[in-house]
Structure formats: structure tokens, C-alpha cells
XYZ file of C-alpha atoms in Angstrom:
582
model
C -0.029 0.010 -0.010
C 1.463 3.385 -0.936
C 1.736 6.200 1.491
C -1.021 8.140 -0.269
C -3.286 5.168 -0.076
C -2.643 4.928 3.646
C -3.598 8.576 4.039
C -6.892 7.963 2.231
C -7.628 4.966 4.377
C -6.843 6.749 7.577
C -8.952 9.689 6.464
C -11.844 7.314 5.768
C -11.527 5.718 9.143
C -11.633 9.086 10.897
C -14.632 10.189 8.926
C -16.432 6.886 9.462
C -15.780 6.612 13.133
C -16.473 10.220 14.052
C -15.457 10.619 17.649
C -12.968 7.662 17.575
C -9.459 9.089 17.928
C -6.403 8.242 15.804
C -4.370 5.219 16.695
C -1.710 5.778 19.401
C 1.874 6.094 18.108
C 2.751 2.896 20.009
C 0.553 0.202 21.406
C 1.728 -2.428 23.910
C 0.899 -5.801 22.415
C 3.214 -8.417 24.035
C 0.582 -10.753 25.306
C -1.655 -10.311 22.285
C 1.206 -11.340 20.023
C 2.235 -14.428 22.050
C 4.820 -12.965 24.367
C 3.565 -14.010 27.793
C 6.872 -13.829 29.642
C 7.409 -12.725 33.184
C 10.955 -11.858 34.165
C 12.215 -12.764 37.634
C 15.242 -11.225 39.280
C 16.349 -14.532 40.736
C 19.904 -14.574 41.995
C 21.050 -11.935 39.474
C 21.113 -8.207 40.148
C 21.207 -5.487 37.525
C 18.608 -7.041 35.166
C 18.541 -9.997 32.796
C 19.474 -10.090 29.146
C 17.690 -10.690 25.881
C 18.448 -11.058 22.171
C 16.219 -9.742 19.337
C 17.725 -11.461 16.293
C 16.902 -13.791 13.460
C 17.813 -17.002 15.284
C 16.317 -19.481 12.819
C 17.432 -17.825 9.602
C 14.003 -17.237 8.122
C 14.343 -13.480 7.765
C 12.327 -12.243 10.756
C 13.260 -11.362 14.336
C 12.968 -14.021 17.021
C 13.537 -13.509 20.735
C 15.776 -15.179 23.309
C 15.479 -14.134 26.862
C 16.668 -15.051 30.341
C 14.918 -14.777 33.687
C 12.155 -17.418 33.859
C 11.456 -19.521 36.998
C 13.397 -22.500 35.596
C 16.609 -20.482 35.038
C 16.581 -21.321 31.327
C 16.976 -19.368 28.148
C 13.477 -19.000 26.651
C 12.869 -18.688 22.924
C 10.014 -17.161 20.954
C 9.813 -17.782 17.198
C 8.470 -15.007 15.010
C 5.718 -16.264 12.680
C 6.694 -13.703 10.059
C 3.970 -11.140 10.964
C 5.176 -10.025 14.396
C 3.302 -12.740 16.323
C 5.233 -15.311 18.313
C 5.091 -18.938 19.293
C 7.056 -20.379 22.201
C 9.971 -22.405 20.848
C 11.842 -25.105 22.739
C 15.586 -24.437 22.802
C 17.381 -27.803 22.655
C 20.890 -28.047 24.106
C 20.610 -24.954 26.367
C 22.263 -25.350 29.782
C 20.338 -24.023 32.779
C 22.005 -21.778 35.311
C 20.556 -19.678 38.132
C 22.704 -16.745 37.175
C 22.077 -16.456 33.460
C 22.696 -12.786 33.018
C 23.206 -11.471 29.462
C 22.741 -12.718 25.924
C 24.595 -12.042 22.745
C 23.894 -13.535 19.267
C 26.637 -13.595 16.680
C 28.081 -15.887 13.988
C 31.278 -16.847 15.752
C 32.126 -19.751 13.378
C 31.242 -18.063 10.083
C 28.708 -20.705 9.004
C 25.904 -18.176 8.385
C 23.685 -18.639 11.454
C 23.708 -16.808 14.758
C 25.176 -18.560 17.706
C 24.520 -17.530 21.297
C 26.868 -16.509 24.061
C 25.276 -16.573 27.568
C 26.963 -14.610 30.290
C 26.738 -15.876 33.876
C 27.036 -13.899 37.048
C 28.299 -16.747 39.315
C 29.789 -19.347 37.059
C 31.273 -20.058 33.686
C 29.790 -18.391 30.620
C 28.493 -20.571 27.774
C 28.988 -20.499 24.030
C 26.147 -22.320 22.150
C 26.644 -23.253 18.497
C 23.513 -22.879 16.422
C 22.610 -26.151 14.578
C 19.292 -24.734 13.192
C 15.700 -25.055 14.368
C 16.556 -23.748 17.864
C 18.893 -26.681 18.415
C 22.205 -25.751 19.981
C 25.427 -27.523 20.919
C 27.362 -26.384 23.960
C 30.919 -25.698 22.721
C 32.116 -23.735 25.731
C 34.939 -26.010 26.739
C 36.524 -26.528 23.402
C 36.143 -22.859 22.376
C 37.945 -21.523 25.476
C 35.161 -18.964 26.204
C 33.982 -20.264 29.547
C 35.026 -17.137 31.304
C 34.335 -17.723 35.040
C 33.965 -14.092 36.140
C 30.855 -12.236 37.257
C 30.097 -11.386 33.630
C 27.554 -8.647 32.762
C 27.885 -7.455 29.172
C 29.967 -8.623 26.217
C 30.581 -7.406 22.706
C 31.709 -9.023 19.396
C 34.019 -7.396 16.891
C 36.901 -8.168 14.540
C 39.561 -6.074 16.150
C 42.523 -7.539 14.176
C 40.875 -7.461 10.776
C 41.385 -11.192 9.993
C 37.663 -11.725 9.153
C 36.906 -13.631 12.342
C 34.839 -12.278 15.248
C 36.650 -11.654 18.521
C 34.930 -11.227 21.915
C 35.367 -8.779 24.749
C 33.895 -10.056 28.035
C 32.990 -7.544 30.729
C 33.194 -8.767 34.296
C 31.846 -6.822 37.272
C 34.783 -7.733 39.535
C 34.010 -9.232 42.919
C 37.350 -10.919 43.576
C 40.811 -9.617 42.686
C 41.301 -12.130 39.828
C 38.181 -11.133 37.902
C 39.377 -8.994 35.071
C 37.738 -8.110 31.814
C 38.995 -10.276 28.989
C 39.679 -9.844 25.298
C 39.457 -13.133 23.376
C 40.856 -13.447 19.863
C 39.348 -15.982 17.448
C 41.976 -18.335 16.115
C 39.687 -19.125 13.185
C 39.023 -22.773 14.004
C 36.318 -22.328 16.615
C 38.757 -21.661 19.446
C 39.809 -18.440 21.099
C 42.936 -17.210 22.867
C 43.080 -14.688 25.700
C 44.898 -11.566 24.430
C 43.825 -9.188 27.202
C 47.382 -7.929 27.568
C 46.897 -6.024 24.319
C 44.788 -3.551 26.334
C 47.535 -2.878 28.854
C 47.409 -3.678 32.584
C 44.542 -5.902 33.665
C 41.216 -4.050 33.732
C 39.763 -4.802 37.162
C 36.767 -2.887 38.452
C 32.987 -2.599 38.529
C 32.526 -2.748 34.776
C 29.211 -3.148 32.971
C 29.222 -3.016 29.145
C 31.651 -2.736 26.324
C 31.177 -1.786 22.676
C 33.369 -2.031 19.616
C 32.881 0.913 17.250
C 35.058 2.856 14.827
C 35.034 6.297 16.420
C 37.870 7.694 14.263
C 36.701 6.060 10.996
C 40.063 4.522 10.182
C 38.575 1.138 9.205
C 39.225 -0.731 12.434
C 36.971 -1.021 15.513
C 37.942 0.753 18.699
C 36.792 -0.391 22.171
C 34.792 1.548 24.742
C 34.008 0.297 28.287
C 31.622 1.623 30.958
C 32.851 1.512 34.563
C 30.719 2.009 37.692
C 31.744 3.905 40.817
C 34.032 6.157 38.794
C 34.178 9.300 40.995
C 34.488 7.386 44.304
C 36.794 4.548 43.413
C 38.799 6.155 40.538
C 37.316 3.945 37.764
C 36.872 6.116 34.692
C 35.241 4.783 31.569
C 37.808 3.575 29.059
C 38.377 4.074 25.320
C 41.120 2.195 23.511
C 42.025 3.351 20.043
C 42.717 0.477 17.615
C 45.891 1.063 15.578
C 45.931 -1.875 13.103
C 45.355 -4.453 15.859
C 47.296 -2.676 18.642
C 45.404 -0.732 21.261
C 46.228 2.739 22.731
C 44.474 4.002 25.849
C 42.986 7.373 24.755
C 40.285 7.658 27.415
C 41.689 10.758 29.082
C 43.014 12.454 25.965
C 39.807 11.897 24.001
C 37.412 13.087 26.666
C 35.591 9.745 26.648
C 37.196 8.559 29.855
C 34.447 10.170 32.020
C 33.977 9.395 35.680
C 30.445 8.187 36.361
C 28.410 5.278 37.738
C 28.307 4.258 34.096
C 26.026 1.381 33.140
C 24.869 1.144 29.517
C 26.274 2.745 26.344
C 24.402 3.756 23.207
C 26.169 4.416 19.923
C 24.706 6.554 17.152
C 25.020 9.659 15.010
C 22.248 11.930 16.308
C 23.775 15.125 14.853
C 24.349 13.544 11.368
C 27.951 14.610 11.007
C 29.133 11.151 9.981
C 31.004 10.392 13.163
C 29.696 8.033 15.919
C 28.745 9.515 19.276
C 28.234 7.980 22.724
C 25.426 8.101 25.258
C 26.298 6.840 28.727
C 23.723 6.083 31.379
C 24.442 7.024 35.018
C 22.908 7.060 38.492
C 22.263 9.806 41.007
C 25.455 8.807 42.835
C 27.561 9.271 39.752
C 25.841 12.341 38.230
C 23.826 12.882 35.060
C 23.471 10.796 31.973
C 26.106 11.807 29.406
C 25.890 12.599 25.733
C 29.358 12.681 24.213
C 29.488 14.112 20.708
C 32.382 13.023 18.533
C 34.315 16.113 17.341
C 35.780 14.287 14.293
C 39.326 14.967 15.520
C 39.722 12.118 17.992
C 37.973 13.841 20.847
C 34.471 13.991 22.410
C 32.558 16.869 23.912
C 30.048 16.506 26.767
C 26.892 18.258 25.503
C 24.480 16.706 28.009
C 23.341 19.977 29.508
C 22.976 21.679 26.094
C 20.846 18.839 24.764
C 18.763 18.693 27.998
C 19.318 14.934 28.546
C 21.290 15.364 31.807
C 18.497 14.030 34.030
C 19.421 12.213 37.168
C 18.081 8.683 37.250
C 19.194 5.080 37.618
C 19.786 4.522 33.928
C 20.685 1.250 32.147
C 19.984 0.622 28.481
C 20.075 3.478 25.979
C 19.245 2.936 22.285
C 19.484 5.277 19.300
C 16.783 4.583 16.701
C 14.602 6.593 14.304
C 11.149 5.722 15.631
C 9.220 8.109 13.314
C 11.255 7.590 10.162
C 12.033 11.359 9.856
C 15.750 10.760 9.160
C 16.936 11.716 12.628
C 17.919 9.231 15.338
C 15.876 9.410 18.537
C 17.154 8.238 21.918
C 15.351 5.834 24.199
C 16.625 5.504 27.799
C 15.362 3.181 30.531
C 15.378 3.594 34.312
C 15.351 1.139 37.200
C 13.864 3.541 39.692
C 10.624 5.485 40.038
C 11.641 7.707 37.137
C 9.790 6.822 33.918
C 11.594 5.700 30.748
C 12.262 8.462 28.268
C 12.397 8.976 24.543
C 14.162 12.049 23.290
C 12.952 13.230 19.901
C 15.846 13.603 17.457
C 16.738 17.133 16.414
C 19.745 18.876 14.941
C 18.986 21.841 17.194
C 19.263 21.283 20.976
C 17.696 20.930 23.425
C 15.970 17.607 22.871
C 12.418 16.992 24.086
C 11.276 13.955 25.992
C 8.139 12.726 24.275
C 7.866 9.234 25.881
C 4.645 10.200 27.627
C 3.061 11.322 24.399
C 4.042 8.065 22.693
C 2.995 5.771 25.532
C 6.569 4.717 26.233
C 7.000 6.235 29.702
C 6.595 2.993 31.625
C 8.036 2.766 35.143
C 9.546 -0.139 37.045
C 12.948 -1.829 37.316
C 13.678 -1.575 33.612
C 17.132 -2.624 32.416
C 17.022 -3.774 28.741
C 15.489 -2.430 25.561
C 15.884 -3.412 21.957
C 14.410 -1.685 18.874
C 13.587 -3.748 15.803
C 11.028 -4.190 13.069
C 9.266 -7.283 14.502
C 6.217 -7.098 12.208
C 8.129 -6.243 9.020
C 6.152 -3.074 8.209
C 9.110 -0.716 7.820
C 9.204 0.991 11.202
C 11.002 0.068 14.376
C 9.098 -1.473 17.280
C 10.456 -1.681 20.774
C 10.920 -4.530 23.237
C 11.370 -3.540 26.908
C 12.233 -5.895 29.803
C 11.896 -5.144 33.492
C 12.569 -7.478 36.393
C 9.625 -8.813 38.311
C 7.308 -7.699 35.504
C 5.949 -8.959 32.200
C 7.886 -8.417 28.978
C 6.591 -5.429 26.983
C 6.340 -5.169 23.206
C 5.505 -1.730 21.782
C 4.233 -1.870 18.228
C 5.098 1.279 16.235
C 2.408 2.984 14.146
C 3.942 6.450 13.818
C 6.745 5.328 11.466
C 4.162 4.068 8.992
C 3.488 7.621 7.812
C 7.036 8.171 6.389
C 9.379 6.436 4.013
C 12.264 4.138 4.992
C 14.785 1.598 3.788
C 16.355 -1.282 5.743
C 19.758 -2.775 4.819
C 21.219 -6.159 5.531
C 24.985 -6.464 4.959
C 26.384 -9.813 3.951
C 30.117 -10.251 4.178
C 32.042 -13.020 2.343
C 34.282 -13.350 5.389
C 33.629 -15.353 8.511
C 32.215 -12.056 9.927
C 29.078 -12.778 7.937
C 26.948 -9.977 9.417
C 29.701 -7.371 8.731
C 29.935 -6.266 12.334
C 31.908 -3.043 12.429
C 30.787 -1.828 8.987
C 29.764 1.822 8.608
C 27.143 2.877 6.051
C 26.643 6.371 4.660
C 23.305 6.876 2.931
C 22.381 9.852 0.859
C 18.812 10.956 0.082
C 17.499 14.368 -0.784
C 20.881 15.918 -0.106
C 21.058 14.485 3.399
C 23.645 11.928 4.586
C 22.839 9.536 7.388
C 25.359 7.263 9.020
C 24.832 3.921 10.760
C 27.137 1.205 12.018
C 26.704 -2.534 12.590
C 27.260 -3.107 16.313
C 28.243 -6.420 17.902
C 26.125 -5.759 21.001
C 23.229 -3.778 22.312
C 23.527 -1.060 24.875
C 23.173 -3.246 27.987
C 23.227 -7.049 28.262
C 21.331 -7.378 25.001
C 21.765 -8.282 21.333
C 19.850 -6.290 18.759
C 19.202 -6.762 15.047
C 22.069 -6.518 12.625
C 20.005 -4.873 9.905
C 20.405 -1.086 9.543
C 17.235 0.996 9.391
C 17.108 4.453 7.850
C 14.078 6.748 8.068
C 13.661 8.815 4.887
C 10.864 11.174 5.684
C 9.328 12.422 2.398
C 12.274 11.488 0.220
C 11.246 10.063 -3.191
C 14.284 7.711 -3.328
C 17.775 6.916 -2.057
C 20.488 8.466 -4.121
C 23.450 6.393 -2.975
C 24.662 3.976 -0.302
C 28.357 3.802 0.532
C 29.381 0.751 2.623
C 32.651 0.881 4.497
C 33.256 -2.782 5.127
C 35.259 -4.138 8.051
C 38.939 -4.081 7.060
C 38.709 -0.961 4.873
C 37.136 -2.091 1.629
C 34.457 0.267 0.241
C 31.480 -0.363 -2.123
C 29.055 2.022 -3.740
C 25.401 1.153 -4.376
C 22.252 2.806 -5.668
C 20.020 4.488 -6.456
C 17.155 2.691 -4.666
C 13.430 3.067 -4.284
C 12.071 3.753 -0.877
C 10.116 1.475 1.466
C 11.991 -1.789 0.942
C 14.374 -4.232 2.507
C 17.730 -4.441 0.681
C 20.616 -6.894 1.009
C 24.082 -5.822 -0.012
C 27.226 -7.915 -0.210
C 30.900 -7.119 -0.556
C 31.411 -8.633 -3.958
C 32.195 -5.201 -5.526
C 34.056 -3.805 -2.536
C 37.630 -2.632 -3.043
C 40.330 -1.018 -0.910
C 40.538 2.673 -1.788
C 43.760 3.675 -3.470
C 45.467 6.371 -1.377
C 48.340 8.396 -2.767
C 51.007 8.987 -0.172
C 53.185 12.066 -0.644
C 56.847 11.335 -0.687
C 58.376 12.376 2.636
C 55.027 12.779 4.394
C 55.593 9.979 6.856
C 52.889 10.904 9.320
C 50.245 11.212 6.533
C 49.026 14.684 7.564
C 49.364 16.078 4.066
C 52.183 18.408 4.966
C 55.992 18.194 5.156
C 57.327 19.217 8.515
C 59.930 18.249 11.071
C 57.713 15.479 12.389
C 58.169 13.448 9.255
C 61.900 12.758 9.477
C 61.697 12.411 13.235
C 58.995 9.805 12.970
C 60.675 7.932 10.126
C 64.018 7.847 11.837
C 62.593 6.812 15.213
C 60.862 3.855 13.661
C 63.920 3.061 11.498
C 66.310 2.881 14.467
C 63.853 1.268 16.831
C 62.892 -1.425 14.298
C 59.164 -0.664 14.565
C 56.548 -0.511 11.857
C 54.331 2.293 10.692
C 51.632 2.414 7.946
C 53.287 2.377 4.511
C 56.865 3.318 5.444
C 57.554 3.599 1.697
C 56.155 7.109 2.036
C 59.440 7.911 3.784
C 61.454 6.652 0.838
C 61.821 10.300 0.003
C 64.508 9.903 -2.685
C 62.726 7.020 -4.374
C 65.638 4.508 -4.355
C 63.560 1.704 -2.765
C 65.590 1.769 0.423
C 65.065 3.374 3.804
C 68.218 4.945 5.252
C 69.687 8.161 6.470
C 69.739 9.555 2.895
C 65.945 9.821 3.056
C 66.068 11.957 6.162
C 68.719 14.172 4.593
C 66.656 14.456 1.426
C 63.495 15.350 3.397
C 65.274 17.897 5.608
C 66.906 19.596 2.587
C 63.521 19.833 0.914
C 62.042 21.326 4.137
C 64.640 23.987 4.425
C 64.764 24.918 0.735
C 68.133 23.525 -0.279
C 66.775 20.460 -2.029
C 64.024 19.435 -4.477
C 60.492 19.989 -3.383
C 58.540 16.877 -2.204
C 55.226 17.727 -3.822
C 54.669 14.759 -6.082
C 52.995 11.545 -4.959
C 55.300 8.602 -4.650
C 54.855 6.851 -7.960
C 54.151 3.415 -6.493
C 52.607 4.058 -3.152
C 48.809 3.752 -3.645
C 47.917 1.318 -0.871
C 45.619 0.495 1.939
C 46.427 3.158 4.557
C 46.012 0.513 7.292
C 48.708 -1.725 5.717
C 51.694 -1.929 7.986
C 55.124 -3.007 6.694
C 58.518 -3.411 8.295
C 61.304 -0.945 7.830
C 62.905 -3.049 5.075
C 59.846 -4.616 3.434
C 57.920 -2.712 0.785
C 55.724 -5.621 -0.234
C 52.601 -3.963 1.031
C 53.322 -0.878 -1.138
C 53.735 -2.406 -4.589
């Protein structure tokens, strides 16, 4: 049905019904759609987890959730129209402290496996065999982390095409650190936590891999509780081609808070990913950190009027009304109602949860947006402890255009976790990224949803695939589901300027200093052939002399691109190996 046809039908309904009002923007329909689930706190504090993903591979969103009386993981199979039937999960271990859920294709076979975090025992990795049948592969995989695990996040930090896992433990004993596990590629993982520096021990809650500096590798952010009192700031590690640098303090993202959940989005539409961090009254306000596109973040919480004091947990960016701007939904585990801030490029933001019927109260911890009924707008699932599961069906988004993208990678990272998409329509660019986790203990859909407002079509879609390859697609009609693969993706060719070792587009004293320091220390930097200033295919002191003479005017100018240095800027070669710069 076209949008105009919908308007006619709506107009007919209003005229026919007279005093009957228009349908509410959201209607709570969990029980009516087959979701009769009551979540118990049990032995786990801080909420229970859920996954809103296509677990059976039939193209619609199913649900896995923890917190029933039997301490099991409960499954609901989507019937294709947003109604659900209870499904029996075979091969699922029971545990009283099931805590969080994450669905990802760890083995690259095309279906989503499940990682279950546990708050007082070993975590579990469950390989998906199809039809809600799972095999427990925890022991052989090496992912039975025994800590008090809360959240976790998947991402390919080393760019080898296999998903790695960061496990977040809320430390209770001195040996409970957070752990980074690298996929070996054969179904097993190795603990490489030392890549992040000294052991991260503290009251952590949730991590997220996201490419904040848009250099084609995923960086890592971590929320820490009790920050001001116990000196546990949030952490941000910049990924430099598989090596991590702690930039929490220098970037401004290392805030001190009672930080719980973390939302990632681009609410100001500048093409760089921002952070929203939930907090408690003991730690201060919730925090909106806008990416400044220069490696730093600015706290604009007060300016955007989202600095309320509450006991916040999940926080999800999503465009509920399909107007092309991301809205922000935050949940609260105190008497304060949940909030939805209407997206706007002009602060402050307005909380319209009450108008939409989304201002529920209770001990709410998790929330996941997703198009459960396949009608082109994003619905919302909300879970609270000691309460029924809530499913809010979206009707507002039906009045505007949209497009939904599924990315299919030819690597073992089949869902292209870490990819960034720039979509252009009507002269406006929107940016989304594929995340390997939700904002708190949850797993959300891997499809990317773009509201298009009144746009007549999509002009172009640029996909920045994990690892740096880029593909261009389009144009597209509106109001459709689109799958894109990486078959046409290619690494952009970048011309390095001779002598410009640090790649800043200028020749200055930093270039020979950087080149010489790496030369004598035997280290590697991206495309050292750029330092082959005299073009003799060797790196030695002559290059530094050549560069310095050019800098101070006594030698030839270094204005021409090196004739053979169009390469992947992320490629790293040794001081004597130019094979990556053919």
C-alpha cells in the first residue's frame, strides 16, 4: 500500500468513526502477540538479558530471553507477521545466574550462535545447529570465562575476518578482570587481554566495539561503575591496526560516572559516531558525548537537556518516526519513567515518551528496537525485572518512508559487524554502524534501518566494510528491504606524498623524526615507503637528509605523490619490506 493510499484509508476511518481518535503512536501488544513472559530477578542483580535477532534464519526477528522460573533461556519464534510462538531451545544449559545474551556468527557458518553470560559461574557458548537446536561448545572454544560477567561485545579487532569477543566482568574478587578473546579461526579463542595494557579490574558493565575515528578498524569503549568514588573512569582504547592505545583521558571519553549502559549513534548527522552513557544519582547525570571528528568527544548533556538524574541502564538510538533523525530511548530502574528524546539537529531535545505511551516505570534494564512485524518501522521490546515483557508496536513510522539494509560479508564475519554505512537521500547523509552488541546485556538486530521522511528515493549508499574495503550502491526506491554484499568492494587507493611519513598532508619536522625513530627502533608504521623520499627503494639516512633539505629549501620539493605508493592506509610494513606498497 502506498503512502497516499494509507492517508486515504486513515482519512476514511476518521470520517467513518466520528469521535474515535487516531491510533496511538505505540501500542503495547506483548501478550496479544504471544509474548507471555514474566521476568524474575532470581539470583542476578542489575537485570537480565535478551536477544532480538533472526535466530532461525528465516528473515524475521525472534527473541531469546533469560529470567524465567526454571533458570533457562526462553525462545520465541516469530511467525513472520510479528506474532510469536514459544519455541523449545534444545541443548541450552540451565543456570541460576544467566545474566546477558549475545547472538553472533562466531564460526562463520551463516547462522547466529549464542553467548550466555553468567554472574556466578562459567559463561556458555552455544553453537546454532538450526531449528533452535544448539550444541554447547564452551569448553573446546575456550570462552567459559568464570567471572561475574555482565555485558559482552563481538568485533573483529584484528581485521582477519573472524569475530573476537570482549567479556565484561563486574569484579567481585581480585582475579576477575575483563578479558579480550581473539578468534584463532578454527572455533577456538585465545586470551589476548594484555593487548589492552594492565589488567582491567573494576565494577565494569558493558563494552562496545565501534570505529570512532573512521580509520577502518573497531575501537573499544568500556563503561565503569563507581568512577568518582573509586577512581574507575570509563575507558576508550584506539585500535591502531590491531594494537590498542588507551585514549580515554586524551579523547574526553574517559568520564567518571556510575556508568552502566552505552548507546552508539550519530544523532547530529555529521558522519562520526557518538556515545550516550547512562548514570545514576550517585555518579551524576546521563552523558551525551558528541564526536568532534578529531579524535575527541565533547560533553553536551546539559545543552541537549538529557542530563537528568536517574538510575539509567539501556540506551538505544533509533529513528522511531522515520524522519531521518535518530531518537534516543533510555530506561530507568527507579521510580523515574523511561524516556524517549525526539531527534533534532537543534538542541535541546524533548522527552516525548509520555506522548508516545513509552514512559513506563519499574525496574527496567534492557530495551531493543527492531522491526518485529516487518512493516518498515522500528518497534520496541522492553524488559523489567519482576514484570511482564513489553512489546510496543510502532504505528507512527508508517507515515514516512524508509529503507532497511542487511549487509552480507564473504568473510567469517558474515553480518559485517563493524561496517559503517553512509546513505544519501534528498541531499542529506545519514550514518549507521553494525554493532556487535546492544547497549546493555542485549543483542539487537544486525540490519540497519534508515528513516527517509518524504524522500522520493535513495541516491546512493556507501558501505565501509570491516577491514577498509568500500563499495558504492544505488540508487534505490524507498520502502524496501535491501541486502548488500561485498562482492564489488575494493580497498581505496590512497596516494602517499613522498616524505610525508605521518600522513598529515604536509612536510614538517615530524616526518623525518617519525621515520628515523621507527627506523632505528625497528618498529613499523603504515606504509613506510612514504618515507622513501629519494625514491631509491631503500630506507636509510639519505631519506632523512633528502627530506630535511626539501624542508629548508636547499633540495628538491617533495610535492609529487610517490609513484608506487597507492595502498591500503592501514597496511603496516616493516622498515625493510615494501611488499605492502607495490
